[in-house]
Amino acid sequence: MDQNHLPDFRGREKENKKLEILGIHPFDRVDPINQGVIFDKLVATSVGVTVRRVTYQDSETGIIYAYITNLPPSIALGIVVLLYKCCWDVKEVLDEFKNKLGETKSWARTRNTKTC
């Protein structure tokens, strides 16, 4: 599949990923939407897929996150971070439900899942 026709995706970079830095996208550091964004780099995977690595520091915790996305540079970096955070929050809620119900899969069909 041509990488120009890949569906949009977002995800956290795994520590063992080896990405080659191809360039840095300039962005408006003064724009409040980009608060906390440190870098927007164009990187390539080991199989030659080009993606963006958005590096962000959470102002509340000080934790630095690296997000990988193929969303175009026209999407504000703060929006990329917000999209990832929203997805992560949903995943955490689903995981919490799964754990409280004692299930091993989010799509479980046991009696326990259906009655809770």
Tab-separated table of C-alpha atoms in Angstrom:
chain	number	residue	atom	x	y	z
A	1	MET	CA	0.000	0.000	0.000
A	2	ASP	CA	1.314	3.466	-0.915
A	3	GLN	CA	2.196	5.395	2.265
A	4	ASN	CA	0.305	8.424	0.860
A	5	HIS	CA	-2.886	6.381	1.106
A	6	LEU	CA	-2.411	5.030	4.613
A	7	PRO	CA	-5.214	5.784	7.071
A	8	ASP	CA	-4.457	8.444	9.651
A	9	PHE	CA	-2.947	7.034	12.800
A	10	ARG	CA	-1.519	8.190	16.094
A	11	GLY	CA	0.463	6.304	18.677
A	12	ARG	CA	3.168	6.568	21.291
A	13	GLU	CA	6.645	5.771	20.159
A	14	LYS	CA	8.013	2.560	21.612
A	15	GLU	CA	11.398	2.808	23.309
A	16	ASN	CA	12.964	0.152	21.062
A	17	LYS	CA	11.979	1.924	17.823
A	18	LYS	CA	14.930	3.010	15.746
A	19	LEU	CA	13.790	5.943	13.621
A	20	GLU	CA	16.014	7.925	11.285
A	21	ILE	CA	15.541	11.683	11.565
A	22	LEU	CA	14.996	13.181	8.117
A	23	GLY	CA	14.161	16.747	9.106
A	24	ILE	CA	12.435	19.104	11.502
A	25	HIS	CA	9.127	20.815	10.762
A	26	PRO	CA	8.988	24.411	11.962
A	27	PHE	CA	5.950	25.279	14.080
A	28	ASP	CA	4.521	28.272	15.918
A	29	ARG	CA	5.869	27.956	19.470
A	30	VAL	CA	3.918	31.061	20.547
A	31	ASP	CA	0.504	29.629	19.551
A	32	PRO	CA	-1.187	28.464	22.802
A	33	ILE	CA	-2.463	25.300	21.047
A	34	ASN	CA	1.155	24.132	20.763
A	35	GLN	CA	1.969	24.640	24.445
A	36	GLY	CA	4.254	21.854	25.641
A	37	VAL	CA	5.343	20.761	22.162
A	38	ILE	CA	9.118	20.470	21.948
A	39	PHE	CA	9.733	19.079	18.437
A	40	ASP	CA	7.985	18.069	15.252
A	41	LYS	CA	10.399	15.819	13.364
A	42	LEU	CA	10.035	13.953	10.108
A	43	VAL	CA	11.372	10.432	10.671
A	44	ALA	CA	11.632	7.186	8.709
A	45	THR	CA	11.038	3.671	9.999
A	46	SER	CA	13.358	0.750	9.281
A	47	VAL	CA	11.083	-0.242	6.382
A	48	GLY	CA	11.137	3.231	4.843
A	49	VAL	CA	7.766	4.603	5.965
A	50	THR	CA	7.943	8.345	6.641
A	51	VAL	CA	6.027	9.638	9.658
A	52	ARG	CA	6.083	12.555	12.084
A	53	ARG	CA	7.419	12.293	15.624
A	54	VAL	CA	5.811	14.928	17.850
A	55	THR	CA	7.646	15.345	21.146
A	56	TYR	CA	5.560	16.861	23.942
A	57	GLN	CA	6.165	17.633	27.626
A	58	ASP	CA	3.166	17.475	29.940
A	59	SER	CA	3.131	20.713	31.961
A	60	GLU	CA	1.499	19.032	34.984
A	61	THR	CA	3.787	16.006	35.323
A	62	GLY	CA	6.896	17.055	33.394
A	63	ILE	CA	6.784	13.711	31.548
A	64	ILE	CA	8.003	13.822	27.943
A	65	TYR	CA	6.034	11.834	25.362
A	66	ALA	CA	6.910	11.015	21.752
A	67	TYR	CA	3.927	10.523	19.465
A	68	ILE	CA	4.113	9.003	16.003
A	69	THR	CA	1.577	10.094	13.393
A	70	ASN	CA	1.077	10.342	9.679
A	71	LEU	CA	-1.255	13.315	10.032
A	72	PRO	CA	-0.120	16.142	7.731
A	73	PRO	CA	1.882	19.117	9.046
A	74	SER	CA	-1.172	21.310	8.410
A	75	ILE	CA	-2.711	19.773	11.562
A	76	ALA	CA	-1.608	21.853	14.573
A	77	LEU	CA	0.729	19.952	16.861
A	78	GLY	CA	-1.457	20.678	19.859
A	79	ILE	CA	-4.309	18.943	18.032
A	80	VAL	CA	-2.115	15.873	17.397
A	81	VAL	CA	-1.303	15.753	21.127
A	82	LEU	CA	-4.968	16.252	22.070
A	83	LEU	CA	-6.111	13.475	19.702
A	84	TYR	CA	-3.609	11.087	21.199
A	85	LYS	CA	-4.585	12.037	24.756
A	86	CYS	CA	-8.277	11.509	23.990
A	87	CYS	CA	-7.563	8.085	22.467
A	88	TRP	CA	-5.384	7.157	25.435
A	89	ASP	CA	-8.100	8.210	27.908
A	90	VAL	CA	-10.656	6.013	26.105
A	91	LYS	CA	-8.222	3.057	26.106
A	92	GLU	CA	-7.628	3.500	29.837
A	93	VAL	CA	-11.381	3.515	30.563
A	94	LEU	CA	-11.922	0.384	28.450
A	95	ASP	CA	-8.981	-1.322	30.155
A	96	GLU	CA	-10.369	-0.401	33.577
A	97	PHE	CA	-13.772	-1.895	32.701
A	98	LYS	CA	-12.108	-5.010	31.314
A	99	ASN	CA	-10.052	-5.468	34.477
A	100	LYS	CA	-12.965	-4.826	36.854
A	101	LEU	CA	-15.059	-7.381	34.972
A	102	GLY	CA	-12.253	-9.930	35.097
A	103	GLU	CA	-12.136	-10.244	31.319
A	104	THR	CA	-9.099	-10.857	29.147
A	105	LYS	CA	-10.508	-9.233	26.005
A	106	SER	CA	-12.386	-5.965	25.490
A	107	TRP	CA	-14.937	-7.711	23.278
A	108	ALA	CA	-15.713	-10.487	25.766
A	109	ARG	CA	-19.187	-12.029	25.748
A	110	THR	CA	-19.370	-13.775	29.096
A	111	ARG	CA	-22.429	-13.597	31.332
A	112	ASN	CA	-20.455	-11.358	33.715
A	113	THR	CA	-19.796	-8.835	30.951
A	114	LYS	CA	-23.401	-8.804	29.741
A	115	THR	CA	-24.913	-8.265	33.181
A	116	CYS	CA	-22.637	-5.547	34.551
